[in-house]
Amino acid sequence: MDVAVLGPLELRDRDGEIVPVAGARLRALLVLLALDANRVVSTERLIDGVWADEPPAAATNALQALVSRLRRTTAELVIEAMPNGYRLVVDADRVDVHRFVRLAPRKPAEALALWRGELDFPDVARADAVRLRELKLAAQRRHLAEQMTQRDVVPELEGLVAADPLDERLVALLMRALTSNGQVSRALEIFEETRRKLADQLGTDPGAELAELHLELLRADAPVRRGNLPAEVSSFVGRDPDVRTVKELIAGNRLVTLLGPGGSGKTRLSVEVGSRLPGEVWRVELAPLTDPTEVPQAIMTALRLRGQVQLGRPATKAAQAGDTLPRLLEALAGREMLLILDNCEHLIGAAAAVGDALLRSAPGLRLLTTSREPLGIPGERIHAVEPLALPPVGAGASVASGFPSVRLLLDRAAAFRLGEDNVEAVIRVCRALDGMPLAIELAAARLRTLPVAVLADRLADRFRLLTGGSRTALPRHQTLRAVVDWSWDLLSEAERRLWRRFALFHGGADVTMVERVCDTDVDLLAALVDKSLLVLGPDGRYRMLETIREYGLERLAEAGEAESQRLALARYLLDLAGRAEPHLRGPEQLTWLRRLAEEHDNLHATCWAAIHAGDAATAYALVARLGWYWWLRGHRMEGAVLASEVSALPEEGADPEDVGLTHAFAAINGLEGAIPINQVQSHFYAAETHGARPGAKHPGLRLIGPLAGIFEQPDAESGFRAVEPLFDDPDPWLRATSRMILAHLRLNFGQSSEVASADMREALAGFRAIGERWGIGFSLSALGDMAAAEGDFAQAVRWQREALTLVREVGIREDIPQMEVKLAHQLWMAGELAEGRRMLKQSRESAEEIGLPEVMASVQHGYATFARMEGNLDEARAAVTVAAREMDNPTFAPQFRAQTRSTMGSIEAAAGDLVKARSHHAAAVRIAVASRDQPVIAIALVGVADLALHEGDPERAAFLLGAADAVRGSCDRSVPDTDRIIVEARAALGDAGFAEAYGKAARVTVATATEVAGL
């Protein structure tokens, strides 16, 4: 048996399988015992750790019961009762914390590998947590010191120092690592920063070790260097991997070009690389030049060769201009050096010619150039200077601070402090600026006068806002607009036209799309890629950085092309979506879903643009072609809102069928809470008004009537009549769908589950025949639910697994967490407890990724059900409270609210608060009956039966079980309380008594359910 507490608690048996430890109190108890393994832990400490300030009245007895529960988790867990406490008997090396303490001084790498995350210790063990964190930091220092000669440890040390800037031993280690990398000046900067922080925050000076290291660096004999590299006044952040790569390139190649858009940090990177190389390093700034013939003279001036080469030469200016290059070649022919030509893009031809001549005549010369396009001469190696890495959306302060883009912002805005209260805005700033160093530095300057949240909100107007650059910088680097203006001015008119037209693509584009929409060719595309204005991704799509794109949109408006290009893009996308739409219901579903997903951003931006332009025909047409894509791909919230917005446009000029489909897809995608229920109902009515009927041309319009019938649920017969015309529809997809709808109708109205199952199997066969994965997956999932209701949980699990695989293929993200919760429940009912818990955890991860409240609520309800079934009522109550809070949103279907109320009632009944339980169950029955969903009414009645048992009335419990089965039309074995209530009521009443009480409810209906519940 292994116990791991250095991260989330884990208990593993001898086979390495995780043994679940359910409940916060049980976990706290095991942590405390593990921390003092083989030693007696006092009763007082355990009670304090488990219950903190709210111990139960009989705390000692409660602790004894808790220890008994912990022992039952696995027979391998040996906990001995002692006179004054309890002792965990285990080989100390089987507890990670003890192994860590043993290894940390001698084998830090092995020790650190034992840490899996943040410590989750009770408050009473706070001192243990502090001690362990200090040991971990010491192990990290020891490990990084050992690794310093083998690899670059600077980034890791920078992260540790950022988290604890006053740890002088860490600072000293970072300074030594920087020195070993040749960054003595940076090491001295770190010392000064630390000295200042120590004085400001603690009122002390650096300790002896740090002071001696500082003196050692000051006295060190620096190698004699020649060159003209500037001494930088700001720190170098986030580019150490680039420095290493470029140094390696220069070592193996004589010409290396740093390529990137304006503001990407090419110049600073070139200087940093040069400063870390031995020998002569000279830099030539070409930005001020306007005449290509001045390039050789600029190099001579930078290398201080003018006087030397003019001696004995003709004195006239014309003569000097004519033979400058030959004299330069003569002067450099025997020298070894690195020459940096900075900002070559506006003189690219001259820079290429001079560079080629220098490399041919001076074998000891290496050339490092910075440019927005390659020099294009033989032997050139390109290093693309990419934007700084961006933190993910939703990252916390500690995670975000490790990303170079955030570190640069914090470094340049010295007075700004990152915290959990502002990290979201900081991430928005960095992501909106694409991680471009110059833009981030300009944003940092604004943080002196603007709150970061305001800055993030206003970056839509970035060219006016980001104007506070250094007065000593090149003019084109003093504002964001000037940076991009410089690139614009260097282009031909054809290149400018492509830039501004391409800016309309929100999600990039492939070659064919660019050619057709922008009326261009591949040569111009290649030119913009070479000039770092477009990036060709590994997926074959061209993209623009957001700042470049925003600038292009301004130029598009200035050129008067905004409207014509909007229409050109809309025509292309309408053609694509129109070709894709019928295939979404057939065997090529996945291919066309992927194609539409590639253009998702473009499609939605184009639809919004049509709305803003009042172009009803385009807007309605796009929604009509995208509605089913939204449903299948899990964009229902976004799609319902967009469809609702379009439906508010005047209909003049729009195709009537498109109008009807827009209302239809607003209703379909809004059914699960994306828009209020009353709006969904209005869209159903509007769709029927605009041609949704059995004889309609589009299958979506023929489907709306039956869907509206299900949604309104007037009665079984009218629902069946609504779906009946689809049974013989010429479209095989609609025929299969009609059988699926019919099966659900039968279940919802309490009809035979056998007949419903036969209908669902027919639907499954229809979907399989046409190879439509959505239909196959949802038919299988429904059949799995039916199998579970009949008690065949093994079959339910098999079908549910296959359904999940298909739904994941299609990409219906919004449905996956709920299906995972169902699978988890069915696994639990099948006796596969560990796998059920694993699936439940996976459902939470899926839900967190999606981020929709109703999805998270359904997962929380799953957690509450599991915790209640396992007897952990505190955990169950907390989870269901979160679920109920989300489900109370009136836009969500009432069935969910009924189920959460029923679960809340069962939790309180188990806890002994029968008054609260009765109140919750009454609400559950009331909401369920109003929904007219008979399986949900049955669930609510089972909950009331459970309450009756707790109230000591087994006869009533049996009667209410009979009522639940009568309303549903059959017994549902998947409701976790059903079997338990049967067993307990039968034990109290006897077989005959149970059968008699159960049989009295045979005539209960939806109409009488509230009355028989008696609440």
Coordinates of N, CA, C and O in Angstrom, one line a residue, residues 122-175:
P122 N -4.8 19.7 6.4 CA -5.7 20.5 7.3 C -4.9 21.6 7.9 O -3.7 21.6 8.0
D123 N -5.6 22.6 8.5 CA -5.0 23.7 9.1 C -4.1 23.3 10.3 O -3.1 23.9 10.5
V124 N -4.4 22.2 11.0 CA -3.6 21.8 12.1 C -2.2 21.3 11.7 O -1.3 21.3 12.5
A125 N -2.1 21.0 10.4 CA -0.8 20.6 9.9 C -0.1 21.7 9.1 O 0.8 21.4 8.2
R126 N -0.5 22.9 9.3 CA 0.1 24.0 8.6 C 1.7 24.1 8.8 O 2.4 24.3 7.8
A127 N 2.1 23.8 10.0 CA 3.6 23.8 10.2 C 4.3 22.7 9.4 O 5.4 23.0 8.9
D128 N 3.6 21.6 9.3 CA 4.2 20.5 8.4 C 4.3 21.0 7.0 O 5.3 20.7 6.3
A129 N 3.3 21.7 6.5 CA 3.3 22.1 5.1 C 4.4 23.1 4.9 O 5.1 23.1 3.9
V130 N 4.6 24.1 5.9 CA 5.7 25.1 5.7 C 7.0 24.4 5.7 O 7.9 24.7 4.9
R131 N 7.2 23.4 6.6 CA 8.5 22.7 6.7 C 8.8 22.0 5.4 O 9.9 22.0 4.8
L132 N 7.8 21.3 4.8 CA 8.0 20.6 3.6 C 8.2 21.5 2.4 O 9.1 21.1 1.5
R133 N 7.6 22.6 2.3 CA 7.8 23.5 1.2 C 9.3 24.1 1.3 O 9.9 24.3 0.3
E134 N 9.7 24.3 2.5 CA 11.1 24.8 2.7 C 12.1 23.7 2.3 O 13.1 24.0 1.6
L135 N 11.8 22.5 2.6 CA 12.7 21.4 2.2 C 12.6 21.2 0.6 O 13.7 21.0 0.0
K136 N 11.5 21.4 0.1 CA 11.4 21.4 -1.4 C 12.2 22.4 -2.1 O 12.9 22.2 -3.0
L137 N 12.1 23.7 -1.5 CA 12.9 24.8 -2.1 C 14.4 24.5 -2.0 O 15.2 24.7 -2.9
A138 N 14.8 24.0 -0.8 CA 16.2 23.6 -0.7 C 16.6 22.5 -1.7 O 17.7 22.6 -2.2
A139 N 15.7 21.6 -1.9 CA 16.0 20.5 -2.9 C 16.1 21.1 -4.3 O 17.0 20.7 -5.1
Q140 N 15.2 22.0 -4.6 CA 15.3 22.7 -5.9 C 16.6 23.5 -6.1 O 17.2 23.4 -7.1
R141 N 17.0 24.2 -5.0 CA 18.3 24.9 -5.1 C 19.4 23.9 -5.3 O 20.3 24.2 -6.2
R142 N 19.4 22.8 -4.6 CA 20.5 21.9 -4.7 C 20.5 21.2 -6.1 O 21.6 21.1 -6.7
H143 N 19.3 20.9 -6.6 CA 19.2 20.2 -7.9 C 19.7 21.2 -9.0 O 20.4 20.8 -9.9
L144 N 19.2 22.4 -9.0 CA 19.6 23.4 -10.0 C 21.1 23.7 -10.0 O 21.7 23.9 -11.0
A145 N 21.7 23.7 -8.8 CA 23.1 24.0 -8.7 C 23.9 22.8 -9.4 O 24.9 23.1 -10.0
E146 N 23.4 21.6 -9.2 CA 24.0 20.4 -9.8 C 23.9 20.5 -11.3 O 24.8 20.1 -12.0
Q147 N 22.7 21.0 -11.8 CA 22.4 20.9 -13.2 C 23.0 22.1 -14.0 O 23.0 22.1 -15.2
M148 N 23.6 23.1 -13.3 CA 24.0 24.4 -13.9 C 25.0 24.1 -15.0 O 25.0 24.8 -16.0
T149 N 25.9 23.2 -14.8 CA 27.0 23.0 -15.8 C 26.5 22.1 -16.9 O 27.2 21.9 -17.9
Q150 N 25.3 21.5 -16.8 CA 24.8 20.6 -17.9 C 23.8 21.2 -18.8 O 23.6 20.7 -19.9
R151 N 23.0 22.1 -18.3 CA 21.9 22.7 -19.1 C 21.7 24.1 -18.6 O 22.2 24.6 -17.5
D152 N 20.8 24.9 -19.3 CA 20.5 26.2 -18.9 C 19.4 26.2 -17.9 O 18.2 25.8 -18.2
V153 N 19.7 26.6 -16.7 CA 18.7 26.6 -15.6 C 18.2 27.9 -15.3 O 17.4 28.1 -14.3
V154 N 18.5 28.9 -16.1 CA 18.1 30.3 -15.8 C 16.6 30.5 -15.8 O 16.1 31.1 -14.9
P155 N 15.8 30.0 -16.8 CA 14.4 30.1 -16.7 C 13.7 29.6 -15.5 O 12.9 30.2 -14.9
E156 N 14.2 28.4 -15.0 CA 13.6 27.9 -13.8 C 13.9 28.7 -12.6 O 13.1 29.0 -11.7
L157 N 15.2 29.2 -12.5 CA 15.6 30.0 -11.4 C 14.8 31.4 -11.4 O 14.5 31.9 -10.4
E158 N 14.6 31.9 -12.6 CA 13.9 33.2 -12.7 C 12.5 33.0 -12.2 O 12.0 33.9 -11.5
G159 N 11.9 31.9 -12.5 CA 10.5 31.6 -11.9 C 10.5 31.5 -10.4 O 9.6 32.1 -9.8
L160 N 11.5 30.8 -9.8 CA 11.6 30.7 -8.4 C 11.9 32.1 -7.7 O 11.3 32.4 -6.7
V161 N 12.7 32.8 -8.3 CA 13.1 34.2 -7.8 C 11.8 35.1 -7.9 O 11.6 35.9 -7.0
A162 N 11.1 35.0 -9.0 CA 9.9 35.8 -9.1 C 8.9 35.5 -8.0 O 8.2 36.4 -7.5
A163 N 8.8 34.2 -7.6 CA 7.9 33.8 -6.6 C 8.4 34.2 -5.2 O 7.6 34.5 -4.3
D164 N 9.7 34.3 -5.0 CA 10.3 34.6 -3.7 C 11.5 35.5 -3.9 O 12.7 35.1 -3.8
P165 N 11.3 36.8 -4.2 CA 12.4 37.7 -4.6 C 13.4 38.0 -3.5 O 14.5 38.5 -3.8
L166 N 13.1 37.7 -2.3 CA 14.0 38.0 -1.2 C 14.8 36.8 -0.7 O 15.5 36.9 0.4
D167 N 14.7 35.7 -1.3 CA 15.5 34.5 -1.0 C 16.9 34.7 -1.6 O 17.1 34.5 -2.7
E168 N 17.8 35.1 -0.7 CA 19.1 35.5 -1.2 C 19.9 34.3 -1.8 O 20.7 34.5 -2.7
R169 N 19.7 33.1 -1.2 CA 20.4 31.9 -1.8 C 19.9 31.7 -3.2 O 20.7 31.3 -4.1
L170 N 18.6 31.8 -3.4 CA 18.1 31.7 -4.8 C 18.6 32.7 -5.7 O 19.0 32.5 -6.9
V171 N 18.7 34.0 -5.2 CA 19.2 35.1 -6.1 C 20.7 34.8 -6.4 O 21.1 35.0 -7.6
A172 N 21.5 34.3 -5.4 CA 22.9 34.0 -5.7 C 23.0 32.9 -6.8 O 23.9 33.0 -7.7
L173 N 22.2 31.9 -6.6 CA 22.2 30.9 -7.6 C 21.8 31.4 -9.0 O 22.5 31.0 -10.0
L174 N 20.8 32.2 -9.1 CA 20.5 32.8 -10.4 C 21.6 33.6 -11.0 O 21.9 33.6 -12.2
M175 N 22.3 34.4 -10.1 CA 23.4 35.2 -10.6 C 24.5 34.3 -11.1 O 25.2 34.6 -12.1

